[in-house]
Short mmCIF file of N, CA and C in Angstrom, two decimals:
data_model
loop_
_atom_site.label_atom_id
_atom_site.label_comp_id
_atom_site.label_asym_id
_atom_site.label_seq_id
_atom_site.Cartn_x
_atom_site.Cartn_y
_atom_site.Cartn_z
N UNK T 1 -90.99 155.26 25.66
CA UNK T 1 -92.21 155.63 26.35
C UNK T 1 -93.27 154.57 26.07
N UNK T 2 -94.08 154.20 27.17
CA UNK T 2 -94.49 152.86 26.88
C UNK T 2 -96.49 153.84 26.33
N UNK T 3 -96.66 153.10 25.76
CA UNK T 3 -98.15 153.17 25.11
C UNK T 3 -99.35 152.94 26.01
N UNK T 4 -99.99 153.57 26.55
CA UNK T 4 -100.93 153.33 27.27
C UNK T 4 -102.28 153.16 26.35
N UNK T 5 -103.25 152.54 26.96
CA UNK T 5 -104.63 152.39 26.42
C UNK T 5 -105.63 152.15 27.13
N UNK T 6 -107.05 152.39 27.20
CA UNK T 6 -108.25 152.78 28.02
C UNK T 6 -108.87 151.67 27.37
N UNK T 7 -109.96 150.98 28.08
CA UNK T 7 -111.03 150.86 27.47
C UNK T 7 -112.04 151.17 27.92
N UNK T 8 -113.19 152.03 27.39
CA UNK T 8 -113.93 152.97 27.39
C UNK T 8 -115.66 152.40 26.60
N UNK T 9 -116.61 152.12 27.63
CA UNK T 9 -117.85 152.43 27.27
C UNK T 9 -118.35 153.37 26.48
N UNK T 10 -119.23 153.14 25.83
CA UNK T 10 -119.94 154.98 24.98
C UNK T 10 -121.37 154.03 24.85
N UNK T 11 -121.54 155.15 24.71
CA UNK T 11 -123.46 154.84 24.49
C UNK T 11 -123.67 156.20 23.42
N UNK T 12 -123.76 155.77 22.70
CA UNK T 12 -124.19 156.75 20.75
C UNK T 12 -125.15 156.78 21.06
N UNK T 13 -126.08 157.77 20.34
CA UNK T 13 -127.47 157.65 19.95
C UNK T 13 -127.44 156.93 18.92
N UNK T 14 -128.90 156.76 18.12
CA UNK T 14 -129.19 156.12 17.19
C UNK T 14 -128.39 156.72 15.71
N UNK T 15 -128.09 157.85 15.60
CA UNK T 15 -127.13 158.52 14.53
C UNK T 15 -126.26 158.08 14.57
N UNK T 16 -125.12 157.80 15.71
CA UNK T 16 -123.58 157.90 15.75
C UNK T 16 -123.78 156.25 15.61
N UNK T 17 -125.23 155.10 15.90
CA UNK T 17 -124.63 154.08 15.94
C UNK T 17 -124.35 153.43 14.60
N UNK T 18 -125.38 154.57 13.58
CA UNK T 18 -125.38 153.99 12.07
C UNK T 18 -123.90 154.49 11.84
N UNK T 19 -123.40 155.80 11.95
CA UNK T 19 -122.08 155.95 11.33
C UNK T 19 -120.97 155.26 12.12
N UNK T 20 -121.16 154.77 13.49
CA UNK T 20 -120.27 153.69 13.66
C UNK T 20 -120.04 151.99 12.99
N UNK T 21 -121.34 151.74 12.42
CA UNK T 21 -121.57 150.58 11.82
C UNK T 21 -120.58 150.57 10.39
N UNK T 22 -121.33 151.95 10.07
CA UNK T 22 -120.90 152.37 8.72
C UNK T 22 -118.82 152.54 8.66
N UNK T 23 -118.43 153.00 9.77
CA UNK T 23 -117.25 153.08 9.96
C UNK T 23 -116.73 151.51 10.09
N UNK T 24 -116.83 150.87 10.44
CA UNK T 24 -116.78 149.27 10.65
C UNK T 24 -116.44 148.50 9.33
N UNK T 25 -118.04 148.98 8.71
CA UNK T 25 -118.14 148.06 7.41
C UNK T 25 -117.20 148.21 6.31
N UNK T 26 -116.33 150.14 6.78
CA UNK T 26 -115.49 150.31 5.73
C UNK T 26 -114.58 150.05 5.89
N UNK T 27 -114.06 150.00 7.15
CA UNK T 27 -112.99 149.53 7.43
C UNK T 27 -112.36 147.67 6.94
N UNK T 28 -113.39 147.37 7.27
CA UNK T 28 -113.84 145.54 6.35
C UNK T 28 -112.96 145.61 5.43
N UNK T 29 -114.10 146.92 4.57
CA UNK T 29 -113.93 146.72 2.75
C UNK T 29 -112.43 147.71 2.54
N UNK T 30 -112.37 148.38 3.19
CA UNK T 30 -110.49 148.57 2.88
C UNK T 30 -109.85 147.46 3.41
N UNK T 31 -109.64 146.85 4.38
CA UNK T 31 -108.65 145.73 4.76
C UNK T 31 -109.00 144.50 2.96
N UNK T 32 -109.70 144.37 2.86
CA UNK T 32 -109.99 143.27 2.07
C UNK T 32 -109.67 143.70 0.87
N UNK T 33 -110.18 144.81 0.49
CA UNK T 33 -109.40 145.17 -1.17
C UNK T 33 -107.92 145.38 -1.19
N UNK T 34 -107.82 146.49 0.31
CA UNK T 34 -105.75 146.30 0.47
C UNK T 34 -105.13 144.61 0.27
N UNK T 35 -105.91 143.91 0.67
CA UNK T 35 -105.45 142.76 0.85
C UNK T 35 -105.30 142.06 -0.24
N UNK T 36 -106.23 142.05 -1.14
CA UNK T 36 -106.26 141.63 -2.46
C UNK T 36 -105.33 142.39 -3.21
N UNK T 37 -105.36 143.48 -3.30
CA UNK T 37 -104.28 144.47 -4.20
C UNK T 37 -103.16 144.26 -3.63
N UNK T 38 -102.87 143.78 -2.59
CA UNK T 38 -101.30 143.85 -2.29
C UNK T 38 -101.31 142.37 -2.56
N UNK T 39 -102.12 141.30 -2.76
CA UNK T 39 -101.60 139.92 -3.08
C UNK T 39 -101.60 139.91 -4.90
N UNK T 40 -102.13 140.63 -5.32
CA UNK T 40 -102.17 140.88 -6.93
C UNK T 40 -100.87 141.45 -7.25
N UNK T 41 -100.51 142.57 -7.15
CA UNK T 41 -99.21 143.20 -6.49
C UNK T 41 -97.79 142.15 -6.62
N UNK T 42 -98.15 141.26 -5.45
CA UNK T 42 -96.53 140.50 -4.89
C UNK T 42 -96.91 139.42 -6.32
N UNK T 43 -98.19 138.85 -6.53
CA UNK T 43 -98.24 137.99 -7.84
C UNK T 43 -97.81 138.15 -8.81
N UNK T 44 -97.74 139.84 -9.45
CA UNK T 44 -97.46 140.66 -11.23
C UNK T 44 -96.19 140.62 -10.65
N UNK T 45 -95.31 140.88 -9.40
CA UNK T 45 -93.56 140.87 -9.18
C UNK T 45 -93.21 139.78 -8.84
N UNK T 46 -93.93 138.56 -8.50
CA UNK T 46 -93.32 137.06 -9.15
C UNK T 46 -93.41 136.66 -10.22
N UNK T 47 -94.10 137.06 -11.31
CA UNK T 47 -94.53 135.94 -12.34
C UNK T 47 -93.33 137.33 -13.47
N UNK T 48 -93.70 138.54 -13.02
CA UNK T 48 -92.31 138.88 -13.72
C UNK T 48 -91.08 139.20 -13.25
N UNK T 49 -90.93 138.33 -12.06
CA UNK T 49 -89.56 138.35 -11.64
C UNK T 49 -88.57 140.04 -11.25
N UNK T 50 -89.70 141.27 -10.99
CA UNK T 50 -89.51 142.23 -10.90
C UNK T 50 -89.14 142.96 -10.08
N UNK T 51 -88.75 142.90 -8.74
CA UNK T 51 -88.54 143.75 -7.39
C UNK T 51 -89.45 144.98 -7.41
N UNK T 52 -89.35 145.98 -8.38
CA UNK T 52 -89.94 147.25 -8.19
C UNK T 52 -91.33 147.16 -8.21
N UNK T 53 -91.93 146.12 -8.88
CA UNK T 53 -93.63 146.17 -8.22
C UNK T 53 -94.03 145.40 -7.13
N UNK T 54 -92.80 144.85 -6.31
CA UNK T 54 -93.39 144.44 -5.13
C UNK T 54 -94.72 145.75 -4.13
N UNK T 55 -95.48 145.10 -3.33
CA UNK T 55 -95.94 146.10 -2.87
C UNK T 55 -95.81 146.96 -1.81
N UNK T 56 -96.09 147.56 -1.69
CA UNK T 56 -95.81 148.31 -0.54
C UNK T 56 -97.21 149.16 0.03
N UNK T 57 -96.81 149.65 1.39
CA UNK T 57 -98.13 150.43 1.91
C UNK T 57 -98.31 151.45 1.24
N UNK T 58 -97.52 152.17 0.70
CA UNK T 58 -97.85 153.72 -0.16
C UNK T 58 -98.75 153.47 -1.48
N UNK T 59 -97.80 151.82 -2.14
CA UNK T 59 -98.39 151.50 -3.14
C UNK T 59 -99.96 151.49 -2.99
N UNK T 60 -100.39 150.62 -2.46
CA UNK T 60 -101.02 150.00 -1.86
C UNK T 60 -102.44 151.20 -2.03
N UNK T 61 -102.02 151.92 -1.06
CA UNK T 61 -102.87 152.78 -0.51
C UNK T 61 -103.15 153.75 -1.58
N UNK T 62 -101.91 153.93 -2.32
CA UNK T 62 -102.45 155.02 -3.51
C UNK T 62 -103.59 154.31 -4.70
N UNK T 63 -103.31 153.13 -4.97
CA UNK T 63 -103.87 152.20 -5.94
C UNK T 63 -106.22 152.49 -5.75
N UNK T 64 -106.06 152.14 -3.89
CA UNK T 64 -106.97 152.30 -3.41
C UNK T 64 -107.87 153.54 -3.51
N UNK T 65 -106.70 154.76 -3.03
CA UNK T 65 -107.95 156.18 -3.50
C UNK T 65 -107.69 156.40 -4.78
N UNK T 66 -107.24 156.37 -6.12
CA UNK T 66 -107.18 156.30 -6.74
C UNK T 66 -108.61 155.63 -7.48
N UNK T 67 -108.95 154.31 -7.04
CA UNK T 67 -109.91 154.05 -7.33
C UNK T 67 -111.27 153.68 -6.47
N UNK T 68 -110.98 155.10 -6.08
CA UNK T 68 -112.24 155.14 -4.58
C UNK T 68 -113.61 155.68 -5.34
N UNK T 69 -115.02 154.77 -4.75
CA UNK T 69 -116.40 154.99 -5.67
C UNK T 69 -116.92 156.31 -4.94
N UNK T 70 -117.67 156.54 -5.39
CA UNK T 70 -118.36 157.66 -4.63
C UNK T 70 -119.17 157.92 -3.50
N UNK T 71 -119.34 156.45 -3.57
CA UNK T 71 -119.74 156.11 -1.65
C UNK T 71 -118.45 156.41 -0.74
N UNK T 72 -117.48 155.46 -1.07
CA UNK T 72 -116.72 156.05 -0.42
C UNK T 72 -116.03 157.51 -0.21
N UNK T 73 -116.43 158.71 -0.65
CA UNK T 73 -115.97 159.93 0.10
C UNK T 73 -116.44 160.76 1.08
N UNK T 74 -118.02 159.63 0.77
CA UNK T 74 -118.35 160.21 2.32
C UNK T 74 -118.08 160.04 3.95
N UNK T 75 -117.09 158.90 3.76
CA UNK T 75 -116.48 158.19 4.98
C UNK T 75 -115.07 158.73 5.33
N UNK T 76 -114.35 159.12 6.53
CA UNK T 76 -113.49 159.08 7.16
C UNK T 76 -112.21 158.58 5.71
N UNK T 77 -111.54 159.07 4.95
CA UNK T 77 -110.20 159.04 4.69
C UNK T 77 -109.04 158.32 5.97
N UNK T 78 -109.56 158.42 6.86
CA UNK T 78 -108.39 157.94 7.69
C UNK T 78 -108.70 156.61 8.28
N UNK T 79 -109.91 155.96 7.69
CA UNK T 79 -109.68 154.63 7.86
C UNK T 79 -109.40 154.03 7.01
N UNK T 80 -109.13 154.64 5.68
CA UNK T 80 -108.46 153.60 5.04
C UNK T 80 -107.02 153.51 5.19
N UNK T 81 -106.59 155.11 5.40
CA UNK T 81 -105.37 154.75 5.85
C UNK T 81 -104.84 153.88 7.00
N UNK T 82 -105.54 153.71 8.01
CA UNK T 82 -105.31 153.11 9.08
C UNK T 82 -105.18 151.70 8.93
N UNK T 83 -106.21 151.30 8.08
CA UNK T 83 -106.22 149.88 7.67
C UNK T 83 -105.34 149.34 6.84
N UNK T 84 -104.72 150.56 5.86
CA UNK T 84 -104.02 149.81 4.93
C UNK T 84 -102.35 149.73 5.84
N UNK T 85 -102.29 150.47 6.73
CA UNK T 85 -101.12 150.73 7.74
C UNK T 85 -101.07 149.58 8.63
N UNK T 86 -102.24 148.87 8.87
CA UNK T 86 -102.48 148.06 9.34
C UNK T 86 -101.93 146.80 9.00
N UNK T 87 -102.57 146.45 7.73
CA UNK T 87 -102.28 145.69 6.63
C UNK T 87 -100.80 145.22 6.41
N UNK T 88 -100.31 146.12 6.17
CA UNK T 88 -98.72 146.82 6.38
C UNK T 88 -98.19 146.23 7.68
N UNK T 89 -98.65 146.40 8.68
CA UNK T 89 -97.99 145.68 9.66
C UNK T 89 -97.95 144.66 9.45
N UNK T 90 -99.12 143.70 9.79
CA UNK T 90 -99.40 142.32 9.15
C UNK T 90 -98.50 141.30 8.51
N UNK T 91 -98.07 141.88 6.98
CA UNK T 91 -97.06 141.50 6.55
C UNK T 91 -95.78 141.03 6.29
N UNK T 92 -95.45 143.04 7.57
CA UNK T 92 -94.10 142.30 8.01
C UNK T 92 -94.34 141.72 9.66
N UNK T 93 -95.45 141.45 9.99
CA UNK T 93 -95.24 140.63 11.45
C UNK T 93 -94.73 138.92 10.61
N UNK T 94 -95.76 138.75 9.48
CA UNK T 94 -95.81 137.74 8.89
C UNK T 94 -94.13 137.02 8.89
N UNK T 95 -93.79 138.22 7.56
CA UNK T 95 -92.33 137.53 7.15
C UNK T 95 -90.83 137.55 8.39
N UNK T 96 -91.31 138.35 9.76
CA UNK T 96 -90.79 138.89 10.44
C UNK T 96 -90.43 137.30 11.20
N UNK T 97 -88.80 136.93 11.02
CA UNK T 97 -88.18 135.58 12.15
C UNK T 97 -88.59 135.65 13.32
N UNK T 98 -88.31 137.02 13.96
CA UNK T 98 -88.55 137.36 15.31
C UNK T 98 -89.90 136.89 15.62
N UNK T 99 -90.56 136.94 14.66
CA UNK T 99 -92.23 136.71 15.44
C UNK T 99 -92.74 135.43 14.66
N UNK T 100 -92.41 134.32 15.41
CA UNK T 100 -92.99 132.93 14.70
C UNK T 100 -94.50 132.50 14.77
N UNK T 101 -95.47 133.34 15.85
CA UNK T 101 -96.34 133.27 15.30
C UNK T 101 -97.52 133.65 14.91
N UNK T 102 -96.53 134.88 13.98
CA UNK T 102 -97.54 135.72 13.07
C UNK T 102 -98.45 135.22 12.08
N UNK T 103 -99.39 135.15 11.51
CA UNK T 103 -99.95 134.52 10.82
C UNK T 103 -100.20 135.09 9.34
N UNK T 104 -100.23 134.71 8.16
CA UNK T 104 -100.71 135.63 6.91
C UNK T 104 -101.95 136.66 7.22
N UNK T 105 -101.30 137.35 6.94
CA UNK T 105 -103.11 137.88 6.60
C UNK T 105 -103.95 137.59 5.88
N UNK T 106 -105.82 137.46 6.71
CA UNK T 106 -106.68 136.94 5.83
C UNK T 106 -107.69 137.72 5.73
N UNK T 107 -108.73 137.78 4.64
CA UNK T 107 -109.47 138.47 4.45
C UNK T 107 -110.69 138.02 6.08
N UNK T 108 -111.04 139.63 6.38
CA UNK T 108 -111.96 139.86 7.08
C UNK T 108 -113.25 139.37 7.37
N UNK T 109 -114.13 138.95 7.93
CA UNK T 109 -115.54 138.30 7.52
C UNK T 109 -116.77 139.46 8.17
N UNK T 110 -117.75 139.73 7.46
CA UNK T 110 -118.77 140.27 8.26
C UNK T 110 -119.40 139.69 9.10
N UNK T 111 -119.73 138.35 9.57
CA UNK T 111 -119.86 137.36 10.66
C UNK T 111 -118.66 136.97 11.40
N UNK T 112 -117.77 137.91 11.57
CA UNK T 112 -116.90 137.75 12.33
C UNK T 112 -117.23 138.77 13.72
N UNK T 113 -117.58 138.34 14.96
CA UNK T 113 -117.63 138.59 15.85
C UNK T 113 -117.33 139.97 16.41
N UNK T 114 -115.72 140.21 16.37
CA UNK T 114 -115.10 141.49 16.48
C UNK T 114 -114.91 142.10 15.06
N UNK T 115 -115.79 143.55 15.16
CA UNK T 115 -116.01 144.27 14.10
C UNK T 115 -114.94 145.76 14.87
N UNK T 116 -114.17 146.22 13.79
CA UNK T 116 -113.73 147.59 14.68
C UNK T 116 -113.53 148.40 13.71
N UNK T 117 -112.93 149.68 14.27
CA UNK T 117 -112.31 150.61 12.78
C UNK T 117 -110.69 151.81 13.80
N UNK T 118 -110.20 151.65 12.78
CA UNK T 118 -109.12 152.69 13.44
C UNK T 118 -109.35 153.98 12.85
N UNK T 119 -109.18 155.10 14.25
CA UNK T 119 -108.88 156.37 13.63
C UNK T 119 -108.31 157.23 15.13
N UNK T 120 -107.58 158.31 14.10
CA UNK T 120 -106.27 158.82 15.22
C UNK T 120 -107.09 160.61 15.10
N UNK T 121 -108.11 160.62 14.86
CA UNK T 121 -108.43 162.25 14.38
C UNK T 121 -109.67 161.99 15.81
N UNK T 122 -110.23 161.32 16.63
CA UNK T 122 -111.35 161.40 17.40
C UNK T 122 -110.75 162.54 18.60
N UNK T 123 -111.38 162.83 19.10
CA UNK T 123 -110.92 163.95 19.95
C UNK T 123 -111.98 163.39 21.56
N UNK T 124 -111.20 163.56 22.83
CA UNK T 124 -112.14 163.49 23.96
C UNK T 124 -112.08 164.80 24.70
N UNK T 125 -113.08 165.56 24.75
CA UNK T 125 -113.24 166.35 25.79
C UNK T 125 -114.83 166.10 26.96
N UNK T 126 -113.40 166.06 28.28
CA UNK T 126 -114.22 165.48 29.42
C UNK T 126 -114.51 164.17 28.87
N UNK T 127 -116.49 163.92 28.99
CA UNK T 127 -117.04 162.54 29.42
C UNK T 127 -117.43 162.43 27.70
N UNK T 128 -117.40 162.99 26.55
CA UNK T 128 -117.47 162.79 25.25
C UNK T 128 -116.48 162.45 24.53
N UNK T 129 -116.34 161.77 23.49
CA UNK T 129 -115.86 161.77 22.49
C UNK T 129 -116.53 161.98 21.47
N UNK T 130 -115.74 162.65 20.31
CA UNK T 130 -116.07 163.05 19.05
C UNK T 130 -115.47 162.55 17.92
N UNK T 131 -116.21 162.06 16.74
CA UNK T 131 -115.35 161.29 16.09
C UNK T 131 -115.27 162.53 15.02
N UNK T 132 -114.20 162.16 14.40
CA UNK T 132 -114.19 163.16 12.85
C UNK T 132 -115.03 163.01 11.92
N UNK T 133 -115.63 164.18 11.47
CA UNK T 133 -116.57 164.48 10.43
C UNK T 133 -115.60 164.34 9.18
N UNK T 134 -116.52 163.56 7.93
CA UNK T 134 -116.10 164.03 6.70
C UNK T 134 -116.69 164.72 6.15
N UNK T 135 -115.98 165.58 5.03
CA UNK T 135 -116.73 166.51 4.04
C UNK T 135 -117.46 166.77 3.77
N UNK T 136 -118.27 165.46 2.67
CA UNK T 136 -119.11 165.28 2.27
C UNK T 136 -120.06 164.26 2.90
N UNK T 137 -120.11 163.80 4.48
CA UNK T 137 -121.17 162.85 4.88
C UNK T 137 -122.78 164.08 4.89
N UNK T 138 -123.37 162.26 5.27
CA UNK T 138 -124.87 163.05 5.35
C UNK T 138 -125.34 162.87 6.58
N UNK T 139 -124.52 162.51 7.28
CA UNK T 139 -124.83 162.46 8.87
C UNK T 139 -124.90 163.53 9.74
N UNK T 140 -125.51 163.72 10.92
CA UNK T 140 -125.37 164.58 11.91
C UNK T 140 -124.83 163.88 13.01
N UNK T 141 -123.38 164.34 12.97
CA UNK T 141 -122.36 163.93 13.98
C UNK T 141 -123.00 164.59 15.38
N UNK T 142 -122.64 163.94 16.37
CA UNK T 142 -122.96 164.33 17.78
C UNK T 142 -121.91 163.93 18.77
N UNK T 143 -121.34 164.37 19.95
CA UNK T 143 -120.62 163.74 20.52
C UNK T 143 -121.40 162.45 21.32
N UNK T 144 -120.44 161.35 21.66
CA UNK T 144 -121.00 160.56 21.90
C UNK T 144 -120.47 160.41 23.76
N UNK T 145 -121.67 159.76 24.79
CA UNK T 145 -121.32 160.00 25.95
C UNK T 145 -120.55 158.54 26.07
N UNK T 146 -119.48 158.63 27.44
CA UNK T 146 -118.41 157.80 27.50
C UNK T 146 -118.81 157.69 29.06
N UNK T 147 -118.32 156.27 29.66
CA UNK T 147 -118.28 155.75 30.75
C UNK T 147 -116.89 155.71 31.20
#
């Protein structure tokens, strides 16, 4: 079944545009610490010649909430997963023959042009979308209108 995809205008208010920023910026800072922890990772299973601490996405990802600050619980849980799944792809597009030209993965830049965030929990009904609330944010979520 082939994958379809939209691309879709929205116009946020001034609320949804801070927690979209805010969704962005975390998404950044998970790709970049996954990234580092999984190159720390493949480094401690070369230098000791180990297979079992190679890394992996579970690794990876557990390492991360594990040592998640307290800013972060007020954000979406499912972008880090997304990112570190992401990440995960990456890797094996990297080491993958079939695909010659995959590139390493590199850390993210905040002056990088295209800023985004993944998440699979947003919901559309009709001309809105709604993104997922977390727990503990301090935001007032609103749906946001779509073109």
């Amino acid at each position: 079944m082939p994958i379809k995809t939209h691309k879709l205008r929205i116009y946020p208010n001034a609320e949804m545009k801070t927690v979209i920023t805010e969704l962005m910026d975390y998404n950044r800072f998970c790709w970049n610490r996954g990234l580092e922890t999984w190159q720390d990772m493949y480094d401690a299973s070369r230098l000791l010649d180990d297979k079992k601490l190679r890394p992996s996405e579970r690794k990876v990802r557990d390492e991360l909430v594990e040592n998640k600050a307290r800013w972060q619980r007020r954000l979406s849980a499912r972008v880090l997963q997304t990112a570190i799944h992401r990440l995960h792809q990456a890797w094996q597009n990297f080491f993958n023959p079939n695909m010659p030209d995959a590139h390493k993965p590199k850390f993210h830049s905040k002056r990088d042009a295209k800023q985004s965030f993944t998440t699979d929990r947003a919901k559309v009904a009709g001309r809105f979308l709604q993104l997922d609330r977390p727990l503990k944010t301090t935001h007032h979520f609103t749906k946001i209108k779509m073109a």
